[in-house]
PDB file of C-alpha atoms in Angstrom:
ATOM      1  CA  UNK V   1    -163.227  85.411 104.234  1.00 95.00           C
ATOM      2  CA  UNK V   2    -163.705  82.784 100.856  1.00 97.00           C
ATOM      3  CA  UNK V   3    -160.461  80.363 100.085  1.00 98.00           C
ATOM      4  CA  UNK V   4    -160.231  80.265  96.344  1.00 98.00           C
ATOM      5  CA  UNK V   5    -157.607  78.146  94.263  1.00 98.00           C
ATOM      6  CA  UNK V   6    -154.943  79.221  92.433  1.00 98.00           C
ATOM      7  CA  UNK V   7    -155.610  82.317  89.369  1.00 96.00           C
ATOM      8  CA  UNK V   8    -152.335  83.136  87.892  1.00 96.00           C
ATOM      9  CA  UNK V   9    -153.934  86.974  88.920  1.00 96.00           C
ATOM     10  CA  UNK V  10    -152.505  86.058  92.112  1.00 97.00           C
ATOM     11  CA  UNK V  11    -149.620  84.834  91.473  1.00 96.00           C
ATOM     12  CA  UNK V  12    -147.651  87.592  92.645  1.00 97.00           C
ATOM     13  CA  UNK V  13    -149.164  87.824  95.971  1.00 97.00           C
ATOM     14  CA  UNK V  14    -148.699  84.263  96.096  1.00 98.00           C
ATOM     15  CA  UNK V  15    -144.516  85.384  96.175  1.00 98.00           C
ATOM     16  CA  UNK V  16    -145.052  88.514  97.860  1.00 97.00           C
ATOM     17  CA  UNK V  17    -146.860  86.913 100.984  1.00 98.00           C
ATOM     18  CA  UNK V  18    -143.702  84.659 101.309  1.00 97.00           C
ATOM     19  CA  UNK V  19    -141.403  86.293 100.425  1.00 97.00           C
ATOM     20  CA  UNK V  20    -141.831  88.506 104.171  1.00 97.00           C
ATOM     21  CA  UNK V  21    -142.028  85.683 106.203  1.00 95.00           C
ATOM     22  CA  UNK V  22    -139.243  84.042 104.144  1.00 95.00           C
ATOM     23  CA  UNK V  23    -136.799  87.451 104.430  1.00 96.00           C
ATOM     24  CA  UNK V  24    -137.800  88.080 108.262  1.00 95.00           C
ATOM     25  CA  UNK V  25    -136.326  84.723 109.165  1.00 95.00           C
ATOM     26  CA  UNK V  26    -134.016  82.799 106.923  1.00 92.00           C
ATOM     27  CA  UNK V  27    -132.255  83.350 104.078  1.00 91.00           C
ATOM     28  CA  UNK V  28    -134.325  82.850 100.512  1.00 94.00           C
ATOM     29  CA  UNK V  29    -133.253  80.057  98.648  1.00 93.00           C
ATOM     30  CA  UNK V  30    -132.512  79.342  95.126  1.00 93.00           C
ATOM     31  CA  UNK V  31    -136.050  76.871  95.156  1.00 93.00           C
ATOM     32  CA  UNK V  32    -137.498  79.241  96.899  1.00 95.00           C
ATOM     33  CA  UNK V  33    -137.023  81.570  93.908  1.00 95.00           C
ATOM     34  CA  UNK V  34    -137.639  79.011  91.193  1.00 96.00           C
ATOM     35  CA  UNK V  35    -140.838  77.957  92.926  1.00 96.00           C
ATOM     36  CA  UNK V  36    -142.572  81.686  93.846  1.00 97.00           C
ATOM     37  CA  UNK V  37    -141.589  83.306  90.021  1.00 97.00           C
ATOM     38  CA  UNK V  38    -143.413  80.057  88.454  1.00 97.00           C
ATOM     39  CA  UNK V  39    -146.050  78.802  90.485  1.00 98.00           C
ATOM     40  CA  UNK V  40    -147.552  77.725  87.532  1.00 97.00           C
ATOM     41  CA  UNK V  41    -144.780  75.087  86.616  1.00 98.00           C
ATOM     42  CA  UNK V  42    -143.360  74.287  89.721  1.00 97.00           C
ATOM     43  CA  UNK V  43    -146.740  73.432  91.821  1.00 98.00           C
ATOM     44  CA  UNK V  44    -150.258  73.558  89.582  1.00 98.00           C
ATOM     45  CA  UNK V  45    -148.950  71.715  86.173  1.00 98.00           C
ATOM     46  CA  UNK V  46    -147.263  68.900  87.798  1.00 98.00           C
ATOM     47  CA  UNK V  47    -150.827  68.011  89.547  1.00 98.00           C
ATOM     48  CA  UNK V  48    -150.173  70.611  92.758  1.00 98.00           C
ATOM     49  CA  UNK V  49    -152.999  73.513  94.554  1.00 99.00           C
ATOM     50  CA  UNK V  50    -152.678  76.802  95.292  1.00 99.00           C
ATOM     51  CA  UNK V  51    -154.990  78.190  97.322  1.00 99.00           C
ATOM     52  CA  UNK V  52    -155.935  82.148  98.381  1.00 98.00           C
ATOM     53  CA  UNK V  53    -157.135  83.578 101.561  1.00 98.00           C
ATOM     54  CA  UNK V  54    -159.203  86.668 100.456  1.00 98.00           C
ATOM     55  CA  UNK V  55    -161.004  89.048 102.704  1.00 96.00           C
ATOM     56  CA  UNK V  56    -163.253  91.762 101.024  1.00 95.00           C
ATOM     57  CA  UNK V  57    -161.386  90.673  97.724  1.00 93.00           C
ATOM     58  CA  UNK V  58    -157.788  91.318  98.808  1.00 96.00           C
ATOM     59  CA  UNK V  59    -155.465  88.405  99.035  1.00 98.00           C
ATOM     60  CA  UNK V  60    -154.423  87.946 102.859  1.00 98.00           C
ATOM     61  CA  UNK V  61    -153.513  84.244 102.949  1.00 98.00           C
ATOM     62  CA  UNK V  62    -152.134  81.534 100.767  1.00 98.00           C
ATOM     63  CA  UNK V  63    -150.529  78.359 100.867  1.00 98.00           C
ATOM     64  CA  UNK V  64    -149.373  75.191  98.458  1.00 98.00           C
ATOM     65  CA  UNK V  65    -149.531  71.585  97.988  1.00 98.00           C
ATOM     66  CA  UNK V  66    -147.050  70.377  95.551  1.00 97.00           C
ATOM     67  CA  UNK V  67    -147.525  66.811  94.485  1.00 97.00           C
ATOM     68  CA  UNK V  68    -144.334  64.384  95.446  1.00 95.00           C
ATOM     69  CA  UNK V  69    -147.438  61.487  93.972  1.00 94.00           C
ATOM     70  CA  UNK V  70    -150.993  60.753  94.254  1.00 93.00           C
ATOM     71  CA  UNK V  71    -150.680  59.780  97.637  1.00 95.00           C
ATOM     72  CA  UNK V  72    -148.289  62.587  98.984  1.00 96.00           C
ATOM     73  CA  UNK V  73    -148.508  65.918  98.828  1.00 98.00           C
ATOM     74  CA  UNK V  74    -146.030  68.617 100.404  1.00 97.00           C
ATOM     75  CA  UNK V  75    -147.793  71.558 102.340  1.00 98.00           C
ATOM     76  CA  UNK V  76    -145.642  74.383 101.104  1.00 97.00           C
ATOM     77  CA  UNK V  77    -145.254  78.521 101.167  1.00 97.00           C
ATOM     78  CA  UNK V  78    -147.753  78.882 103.790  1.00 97.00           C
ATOM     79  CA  UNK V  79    -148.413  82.427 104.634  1.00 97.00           C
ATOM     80  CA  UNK V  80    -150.796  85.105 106.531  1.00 97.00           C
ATOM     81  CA  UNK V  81    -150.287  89.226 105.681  1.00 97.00           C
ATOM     82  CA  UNK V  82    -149.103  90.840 109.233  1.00 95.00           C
ATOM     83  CA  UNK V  83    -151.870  92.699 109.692  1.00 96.00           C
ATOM     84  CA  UNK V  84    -154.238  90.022 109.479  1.00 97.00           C
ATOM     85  CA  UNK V  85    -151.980  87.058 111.769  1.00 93.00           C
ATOM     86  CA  UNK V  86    -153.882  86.223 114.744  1.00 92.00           C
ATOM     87  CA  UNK V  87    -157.587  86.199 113.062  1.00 95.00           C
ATOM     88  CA  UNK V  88    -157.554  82.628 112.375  1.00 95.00           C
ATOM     89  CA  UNK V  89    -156.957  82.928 108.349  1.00 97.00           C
ATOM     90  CA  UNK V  90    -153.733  80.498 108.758  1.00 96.00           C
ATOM     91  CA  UNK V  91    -155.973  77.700 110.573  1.00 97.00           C
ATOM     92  CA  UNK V  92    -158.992  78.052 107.993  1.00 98.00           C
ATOM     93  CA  UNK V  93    -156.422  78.379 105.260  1.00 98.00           C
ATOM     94  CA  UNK V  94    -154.993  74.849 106.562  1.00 98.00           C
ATOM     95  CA  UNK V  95    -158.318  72.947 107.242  1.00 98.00           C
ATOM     96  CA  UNK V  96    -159.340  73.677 103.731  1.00 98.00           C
ATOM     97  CA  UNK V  97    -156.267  72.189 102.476  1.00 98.00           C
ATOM     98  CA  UNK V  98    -156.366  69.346 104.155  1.00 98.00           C
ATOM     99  CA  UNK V  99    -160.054  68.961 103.530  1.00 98.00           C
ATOM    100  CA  UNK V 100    -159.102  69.281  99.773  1.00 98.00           C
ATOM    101  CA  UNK V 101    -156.343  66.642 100.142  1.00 98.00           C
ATOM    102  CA  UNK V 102    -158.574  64.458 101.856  1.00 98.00           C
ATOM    103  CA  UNK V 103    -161.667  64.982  99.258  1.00 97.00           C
ATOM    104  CA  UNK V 104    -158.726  63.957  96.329  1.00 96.00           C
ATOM    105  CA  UNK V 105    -157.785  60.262  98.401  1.00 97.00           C
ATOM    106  CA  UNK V 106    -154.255  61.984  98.970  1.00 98.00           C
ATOM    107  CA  UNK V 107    -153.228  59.381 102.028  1.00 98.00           C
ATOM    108  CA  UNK V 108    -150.569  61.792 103.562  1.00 98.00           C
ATOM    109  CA  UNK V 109    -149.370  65.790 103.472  1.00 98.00           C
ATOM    110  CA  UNK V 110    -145.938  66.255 104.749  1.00 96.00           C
ATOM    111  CA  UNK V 111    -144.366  69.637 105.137  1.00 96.00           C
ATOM    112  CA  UNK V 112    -140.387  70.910 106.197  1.00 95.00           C
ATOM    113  CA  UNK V 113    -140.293  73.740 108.521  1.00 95.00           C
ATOM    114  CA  UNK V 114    -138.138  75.314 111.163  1.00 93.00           C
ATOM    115  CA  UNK V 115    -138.518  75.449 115.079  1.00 94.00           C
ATOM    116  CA  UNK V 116    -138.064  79.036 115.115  1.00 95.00           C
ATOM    117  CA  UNK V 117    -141.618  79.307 113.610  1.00 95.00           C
ATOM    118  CA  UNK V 118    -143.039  79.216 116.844  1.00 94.00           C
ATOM    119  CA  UNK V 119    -146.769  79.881 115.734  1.00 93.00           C
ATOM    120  CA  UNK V 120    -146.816  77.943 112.329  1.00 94.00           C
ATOM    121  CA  UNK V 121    -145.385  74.770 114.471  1.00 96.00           C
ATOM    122  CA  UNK V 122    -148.100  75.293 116.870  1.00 96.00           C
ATOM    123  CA  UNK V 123    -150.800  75.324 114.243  1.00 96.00           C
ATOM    124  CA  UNK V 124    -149.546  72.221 112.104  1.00 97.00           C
ATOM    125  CA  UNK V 125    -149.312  70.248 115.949  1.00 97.00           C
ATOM    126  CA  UNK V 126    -153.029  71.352 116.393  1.00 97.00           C
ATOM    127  CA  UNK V 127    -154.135  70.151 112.788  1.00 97.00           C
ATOM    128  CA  UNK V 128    -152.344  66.570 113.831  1.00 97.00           C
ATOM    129  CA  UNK V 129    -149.379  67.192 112.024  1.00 98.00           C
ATOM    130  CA  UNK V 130    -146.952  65.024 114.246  1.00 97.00           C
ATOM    131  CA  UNK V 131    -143.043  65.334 114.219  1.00 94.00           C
ATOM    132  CA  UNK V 132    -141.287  62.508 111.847  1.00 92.00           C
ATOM    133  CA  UNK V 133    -137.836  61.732 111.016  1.00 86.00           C
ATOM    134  CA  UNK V 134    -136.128  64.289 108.982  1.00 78.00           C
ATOM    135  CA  UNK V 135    -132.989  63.352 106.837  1.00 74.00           C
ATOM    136  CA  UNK V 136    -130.933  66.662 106.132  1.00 67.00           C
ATOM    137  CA  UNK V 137    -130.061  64.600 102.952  1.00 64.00           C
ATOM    138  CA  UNK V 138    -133.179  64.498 101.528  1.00 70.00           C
ATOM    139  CA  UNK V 139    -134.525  68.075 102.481  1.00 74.00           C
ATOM    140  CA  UNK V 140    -136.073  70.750 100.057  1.00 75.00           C
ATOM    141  CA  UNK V 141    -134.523  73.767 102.299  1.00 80.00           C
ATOM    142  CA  UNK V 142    -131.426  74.622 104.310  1.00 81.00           C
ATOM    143  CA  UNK V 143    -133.222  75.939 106.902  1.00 88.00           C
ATOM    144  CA  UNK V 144    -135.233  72.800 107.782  1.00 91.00           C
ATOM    145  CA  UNK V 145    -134.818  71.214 111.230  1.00 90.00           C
ATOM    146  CA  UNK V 146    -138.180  69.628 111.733  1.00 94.00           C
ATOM    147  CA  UNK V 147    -140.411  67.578 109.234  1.00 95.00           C
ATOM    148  CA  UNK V 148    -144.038  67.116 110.162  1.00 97.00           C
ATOM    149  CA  UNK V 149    -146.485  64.429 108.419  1.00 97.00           C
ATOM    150  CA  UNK V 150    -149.945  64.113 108.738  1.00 98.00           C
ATOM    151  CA  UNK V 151    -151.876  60.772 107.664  1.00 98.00           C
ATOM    152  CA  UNK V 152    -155.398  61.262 105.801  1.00 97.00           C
TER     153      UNK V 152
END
């Protein structure tokens, strides 16, 4: 498996990969639109990463940072093709972002997520995410009831 950053030729697996994990559980949001149809704007020009799982060339994994600053960064539209969930791809995908964070002085990735992602909480907990105080107020998503920060 190689992790590559973002190549607008994968932008659309970029939405596709989310859009599963997105349909199986919640409903999809009107962000969640604007931000998988323009990657581009929404995440890379405003100083943001995409970055690609790809096994024997074929996109299987991706996953964002979108820039709130320079010192925070928002690990977004995380995602692992069903046939390949359980290989490891999510936690290589995520130790390579944070290693990229980390290599940029980024002081602190947050993320918004949902209990009922039993796995993806689990991963994020073993990476040293740890639980913080979420404000509904202030929250990217409907569907959020747990945000996660990790410290660099």
């Amino acid at each position: 498996m190689k992790i590559v950053e973002f190549d607008p030729e994968y932008a659309d697996q970029f939405k596709r990969l989310n859009l599963v994990w997105l349909e199986r559980y919640f409903l999809v949001e009107p962000i969640d639109i604007e931000v998988l149809s323009n990657p581009e704007e929404t995440i890379i020009k405003p100083g943001g990463m995409i970055f690609f799982a790809l096994l024997d060339g074929a996109v299987v994994g991706t996953c964002a940072l979108i820039r709130h600053n320079d010192d925070f960064f928002e690990l977004s539209k995380m995602a692992v093709a069903d046939n390949h969930q359980g290989q490891g791809i999510g936690t290589q995908l995520l130790m390579h972002v944070i290693a990229w964070a980390r290599s940029r002085s980024i002081k602190t990735l947050f993320l918004e997520t949902n209990t009922v992602l039993e796995r993806a909480v689990r991963l994020y907990q073993r990476a040293g995410f740890r639980e913080t105080a979420l404000d509904s107020s202030n929250s990217h998503y409907g569907r959020t009831n747990l945000k996660m920060e990790l410290n660099l």
